[in-house]
Amino acid sequence: MTVERAAELLSAARKGVAFTGAGASAESGIPTFRGVGGLWTKYDPVKVSSIDSFMRDPTAYWMVSKERGAIALAARPNPGHLALVALEAAGFLVAIVTQNTDGLHQASGSRHVVEVHGSSRTVQCLDCGIRESRAVVQARLAVQMPPQCKSCGGTHLKPSVVLFGEPMPVAAMHEALALAQSADVMLVVGSSLVVHPAADIPLAAVRSGATLIIVNAEPTPFDSLADVVIHGRAGEVLPAILSLLNA
Ligand code: APR
Ligand code: ZN
């Protein structure tokens, strides 16, 4: 019933927008932050992933990011990513707004992707500003902790992601909110919807009259606002919806 209803709503979408979180990459092997086995069930995000703690001690951040980064660099798109590509190609989605920084939406072939929490594919030295690829810095972690800037020797190398306490990328947030406010269907995939201001994006869609579909492994605070809630795995539910659309 609910997969059918989700397919029906998407088939009528003139401007469908997807909003994804860590659950969309879980079946690619990248641990989520919350929920069962989430990263923040093991570490205090303020201590290991806030800009204040990073500036005081980059090592605490990199000790966690070293492991997660290796997993993310090796990760490949899962059937959920591929289903979103097909939904966009068939015109049921016009864009994907993602909280994820792993680049898997782009790697799977999604064309219009808005990264509201930045990208972990590049690393920037906060001391001199030069940028390096994450893969190059990841390799240095084997012998350097925290990694040092190859140009100035500084130790404040930070992936181009939004840490707690940092402002959101203005252009990305502006584009994401404009997409949400003009969407007629908002498809949330794999997000706990507890982190703001990112979670304000699907909320803006609902407030502008969009129909909300939530595909998530666990309940979210927005479930009561949704027309359809499917508690399941993105890699199974999204292909099931797609198969009903013959896309
Ligand atoms: N399919 C669908 N949902 C899943 C799956 C799956 N295979 N596996 C887990 N989930 C759900 C979890 O139940 C959880 O509710 O995905 C959700 C992921 O929630 P979070 O880990 O909180 O991820 P997200 O919502 O993206 O977090 C937002 O918080 O720590 C910050 O910057 C980080 O971008 C992140 C932000
Ligand atoms: Zn530097």
Coordinates of C-alpha atoms and ligand atoms in Angstrom, one line a residue:
M1 CA 0.0 0.0 0.0
T2 CA 2.6 2.6 1.0
V3 CA 5.1 1.8 -1.8
E4 CA 2.2 2.0 -4.2
R5 CA 1.1 5.3 -2.7
A6 CA 4.6 6.7 -2.9
A7 CA 4.8 5.7 -6.6
E8 CA 1.5 7.3 -7.3
L9 CA 2.6 10.6 -5.7
L10 CA 5.9 10.6 -7.5
S11 CA 4.3 9.7 -10.9
A12 CA 2.2 12.9 -10.6
A13 CA 5.1 15.1 -9.4
R14 CA 5.9 18.1 -11.6
K15 CA 8.8 19.1 -9.4
G16 CA 9.9 16.2 -7.1
V17 CA 12.9 16.9 -4.9
A18 CA 14.7 14.3 -2.8
F19 CA 16.4 15.1 0.6
T20 CA 18.9 12.4 1.6
G21 CA 20.9 11.6 4.8
A22 CA 23.4 9.1 6.0
G23 CA 20.8 6.2 5.7
A24 CA 20.9 6.6 1.9
S25 CA 24.6 5.5 2.0
A26 CA 24.3 2.9 4.8
E27 CA 24.0 0.1 2.3
S28 CA 27.2 1.3 0.7
G29 CA 28.9 0.4 4.0
I30 CA 29.2 3.9 5.4
P31 CA 27.9 4.0 9.0
T32 CA 25.2 6.4 9.9
F33 CA 25.5 9.0 12.7
R34 CA 22.4 8.1 14.6
G35 CA 20.2 5.1 14.9
V36 CA 21.5 1.5 15.3
G37 CA 25.3 1.4 15.2
G38 CA 25.5 5.2 14.5
L39 CA 28.8 7.0 14.9
W40 CA 27.4 9.3 17.6
T41 CA 26.5 6.3 19.7
K42 CA 30.3 5.7 20.0
Y43 CA 31.7 9.3 20.0
D44 CA 30.6 12.7 21.3
P45 CA 30.1 14.7 18.2
V46 CA 31.0 17.9 20.0
K47 CA 34.3 16.5 21.1
V48 CA 35.2 15.0 17.7
S49 CA 33.3 16.9 15.1
S50 CA 32.8 20.5 16.1
I51 CA 34.8 23.4 14.7
D52 CA 35.9 24.5 18.2
S53 CA 37.2 21.1 19.2
F54 CA 38.9 20.8 15.8
M55 CA 40.7 24.1 16.1
R56 CA 41.9 23.0 19.6
D57 CA 42.9 19.5 18.7
P58 CA 42.6 18.3 15.1
T59 CA 43.9 14.8 16.2
A60 CA 40.5 14.0 17.9
Y61 CA 38.7 14.7 14.6
W62 CA 41.2 12.8 12.4
M63 CA 41.3 9.7 14.6
V64 CA 37.6 9.2 13.9
S65 CA 37.7 10.6 10.3
K66 CA 40.7 8.3 9.3
E67 CA 38.5 5.2 9.7
R68 CA 35.3 6.8 8.2
G69 CA 37.3 8.3 5.4
A70 CA 38.8 5.0 4.3
I71 CA 35.3 3.5 4.2
A72 CA 33.8 6.4 2.3
L73 CA 36.6 6.5 -0.3
A74 CA 36.1 2.7 -0.9
A75 CA 32.3 3.0 -0.9
R76 CA 30.3 2.5 -4.1
P77 CA 26.7 3.5 -4.9
N78 CA 24.0 1.1 -3.7
P79 CA 20.6 0.3 -5.4
G80 CA 19.0 3.2 -3.5
H81 CA 21.4 5.7 -5.2
L82 CA 20.8 4.1 -8.6
A83 CA 17.0 4.3 -8.1
L84 CA 17.3 8.0 -7.4
V85 CA 19.3 8.4 -10.6
A86 CA 16.5 6.7 -12.6
L87 CA 13.8 8.8 -10.9
E88 CA 15.7 11.9 -11.9
A89 CA 16.3 10.6 -15.5
A90 CA 12.6 9.9 -15.8
G91 CA 11.7 13.3 -14.6
F92 CA 10.0 12.3 -11.3
L93 CA 12.8 14.2 -9.5
V94 CA 14.4 17.4 -10.5
A95 CA 17.2 17.5 -7.8
I96 CA 18.7 15.8 -4.8
V97 CA 19.5 17.8 -1.8
T98 CA 21.9 15.8 0.4
Q99 CA 23.4 16.1 3.8
N100 CA 25.9 13.5 2.8
T101 CA 29.4 14.5 1.9
D102 CA 30.5 11.1 0.4
G103 CA 29.8 12.1 -3.3
L104 CA 27.9 8.9 -3.9
H105 CA 25.0 10.6 -5.5
Q106 CA 27.3 12.2 -8.1
A107 CA 29.2 8.9 -8.5
S108 CA 26.0 7.0 -9.2
G109 CA 25.0 9.5 -12.0
S110 CA 22.6 11.9 -10.3
R111 CA 22.9 15.2 -12.2
H112 CA 21.5 17.9 -10.0
V113 CA 22.9 17.4 -6.5
V114 CA 23.0 20.1 -3.8
E115 CA 25.4 19.3 -0.9
V116 CA 24.3 21.3 2.1
H117 CA 27.0 19.9 4.4
G118 CA 29.8 20.2 1.9
S119 CA 32.0 17.6 0.4
S120 CA 34.6 15.3 2.0
R121 CA 36.3 14.8 -1.3
T122 CA 38.6 17.8 -0.7
V123 CA 40.6 18.9 2.3
Q124 CA 41.6 22.5 2.9
C125 CA 44.5 23.9 5.1
L126 CA 42.9 26.5 7.4
D127 CA 46.4 28.0 7.9
C128 CA 47.3 28.8 4.3
G129 CA 44.2 27.9 2.3
I130 CA 45.5 25.3 -0.1
R131 CA 43.3 22.4 -1.1
E132 CA 44.2 18.8 -1.6
S133 CA 42.2 15.7 -2.5
R134 CA 41.0 13.6 0.4
A135 CA 42.5 10.5 -1.1
V136 CA 46.0 12.1 -1.0
V137 CA 45.6 13.3 2.6
Q138 CA 44.1 9.9 3.6
A139 CA 47.3 8.2 2.4
R140 CA 49.4 10.6 4.7
L141 CA 47.3 9.5 7.7
A142 CA 49.3 6.3 7.7
V143 CA 52.4 8.2 8.8
Q144 CA 51.1 11.6 10.0
M145 CA 48.5 12.2 12.8
P146 CA 47.1 14.8 12.5
P147 CA 48.0 15.3 8.8
Q148 CA 50.2 18.3 8.0
C149 CA 49.8 20.7 5.2
K150 CA 52.3 19.9 2.4
S151 CA 52.7 23.6 1.8
C152 CA 53.0 25.4 5.1
G153 CA 53.3 22.4 7.5
G154 CA 50.1 23.6 9.4
T155 CA 48.1 20.9 11.2
H156 CA 44.6 22.4 10.6
L157 CA 43.8 20.4 7.5
K158 CA 40.0 20.2 7.4
P159 CA 37.8 18.3 4.9
S160 CA 35.4 20.8 3.1
V161 CA 32.5 19.6 5.3
V162 CA 30.3 21.5 7.8
L163 CA 31.4 20.7 11.3
F164 CA 29.1 21.4 14.3
G165 CA 29.3 25.1 15.0
E166 CA 30.1 26.1 11.5
P167 CA 27.8 28.1 9.1
M168 CA 26.1 26.2 6.3
P169 CA 27.3 26.9 2.7
V170 CA 25.2 29.9 1.8
A171 CA 24.7 29.2 -1.9
A172 CA 23.9 25.6 -1.3
M173 CA 21.4 26.4 1.4
H174 CA 19.8 29.1 -0.7
E175 CA 19.4 26.7 -3.7
A176 CA 18.1 23.9 -1.4
L177 CA 15.5 26.1 0.1
A178 CA 14.4 27.4 -3.3
L179 CA 14.1 23.8 -4.5
A180 CA 12.1 22.8 -1.4
Q181 CA 9.7 25.8 -1.6
S182 CA 8.9 25.1 -5.3
A183 CA 8.7 21.3 -4.9
D184 CA 5.3 19.6 -5.1
V185 CA 6.7 16.3 -3.8
M186 CA 9.5 16.0 -1.2
L187 CA 11.1 12.5 -0.9
V188 CA 13.1 12.1 2.3
V189 CA 15.5 9.2 2.2
G190 CA 17.6 8.0 5.2
S191 CA 17.7 10.9 7.5
S192 CA 16.9 11.2 11.2
L193 CA 15.7 14.8 10.5
V194 CA 17.0 16.0 13.8
V195 CA 19.9 18.3 12.6
H196 CA 19.0 21.9 11.8
P197 CA 19.1 23.9 9.7
A198 CA 19.3 21.0 7.2
A199 CA 16.1 19.5 8.5
D200 CA 14.4 22.9 7.8
I201 CA 14.7 22.0 4.1
P202 CA 12.0 19.3 3.9
L203 CA 10.0 21.4 6.4
A204 CA 10.1 24.3 4.0
A205 CA 8.7 22.0 1.3
V206 CA 5.8 20.9 3.5
R207 CA 5.1 24.5 4.5
S208 CA 4.9 25.4 0.8
G209 CA 2.3 22.7 0.3
A210 CA 4.5 19.9 -0.9
T211 CA 3.5 16.2 -0.3
L212 CA 6.0 14.5 2.0
I213 CA 7.2 11.0 1.5
I214 CA 9.6 9.6 4.1
V215 CA 11.7 6.4 3.5
N216 CA 13.7 5.7 6.6
A217 CA 14.7 2.7 8.7
E218 CA 13.4 4.3 11.9
P219 CA 10.7 6.8 12.9
T220 CA 11.5 10.5 12.5
P221 CA 10.0 13.6 14.1
F222 CA 8.4 14.5 10.7
D223 CA 6.5 11.2 10.3
S224 CA 3.2 12.9 11.3
L225 CA 3.7 15.5 8.5
A226 CA 4.2 12.9 5.8
D227 CA 1.5 11.6 3.4
V228 CA 3.5 8.3 3.2
V229 CA 6.0 6.9 5.7
I230 CA 7.9 3.7 4.8
H231 CA 10.1 2.3 7.5
G232 CA 12.6 0.3 5.5
R233 CA 16.0 0.2 3.7
A234 CA 16.5 2.7 1.0
G235 CA 18.3 0.1 -1.2
E236 CA 15.1 -2.0 -1.2
V237 CA 12.3 0.5 -1.0
L238 CA 13.5 3.0 -3.7
P239 CA 13.9 0.2 -6.3
A240 CA 10.4 -1.1 -5.4
I241 CA 8.9 2.4 -5.9
L242 CA 10.8 2.7 -9.2
S243 CA 9.6 -0.7 -10.5
L244 CA 6.0 0.5 -10.1
L245 CA 6.8 3.6 -12.2
N246 CA 8.2 1.5 -15.1
A247 CA 11.0 4.0 -15.2
Ligands
APR1 N1 17.8 2.9 4.6 C1 17.1 3.9 5.1 N2 17.3 4.5 6.3 C2 18.3 4.1 7.0 C3 19.1 3.0 6.6 C4 18.8 2.4 5.3 N3 19.5 1.3 4.8 N4 20.1 2.7 7.5 C5 19.9 3.6 8.5 N5 18.8 4.4 8.2 C6 18.3 5.6 8.9 C7 18.5 5.6 10.4 O1 17.5 4.9 11.1 C8 18.5 7.1 10.7 O2 17.2 7.5 11.1 O3 18.9 6.7 8.4 C9 18.9 7.7 9.4 C10 20.3 8.4 9.5 O4 20.2 9.4 10.4 P1 21.6 10.1 10.8 O5 22.6 9.1 11.1 O6 21.2 11.1 11.9 O7 22.0 10.9 9.5 P2 21.5 12.3 9.0 O8 20.1 12.5 9.2 O9 22.1 12.4 7.6 O10 22.4 13.3 9.9 C11 22.4 14.7 9.6 O11 24.1 15.0 11.3 O12 26.1 14.4 12.3 C12 25.5 15.2 11.3 O13 26.6 16.2 9.5 C13 26.1 15.0 10.0 O14 25.0 15.2 7.8 C14 24.9 14.6 9.1 C15 23.7 15.2 9.9
ZN2 ZN 48.9 25.1 4.8

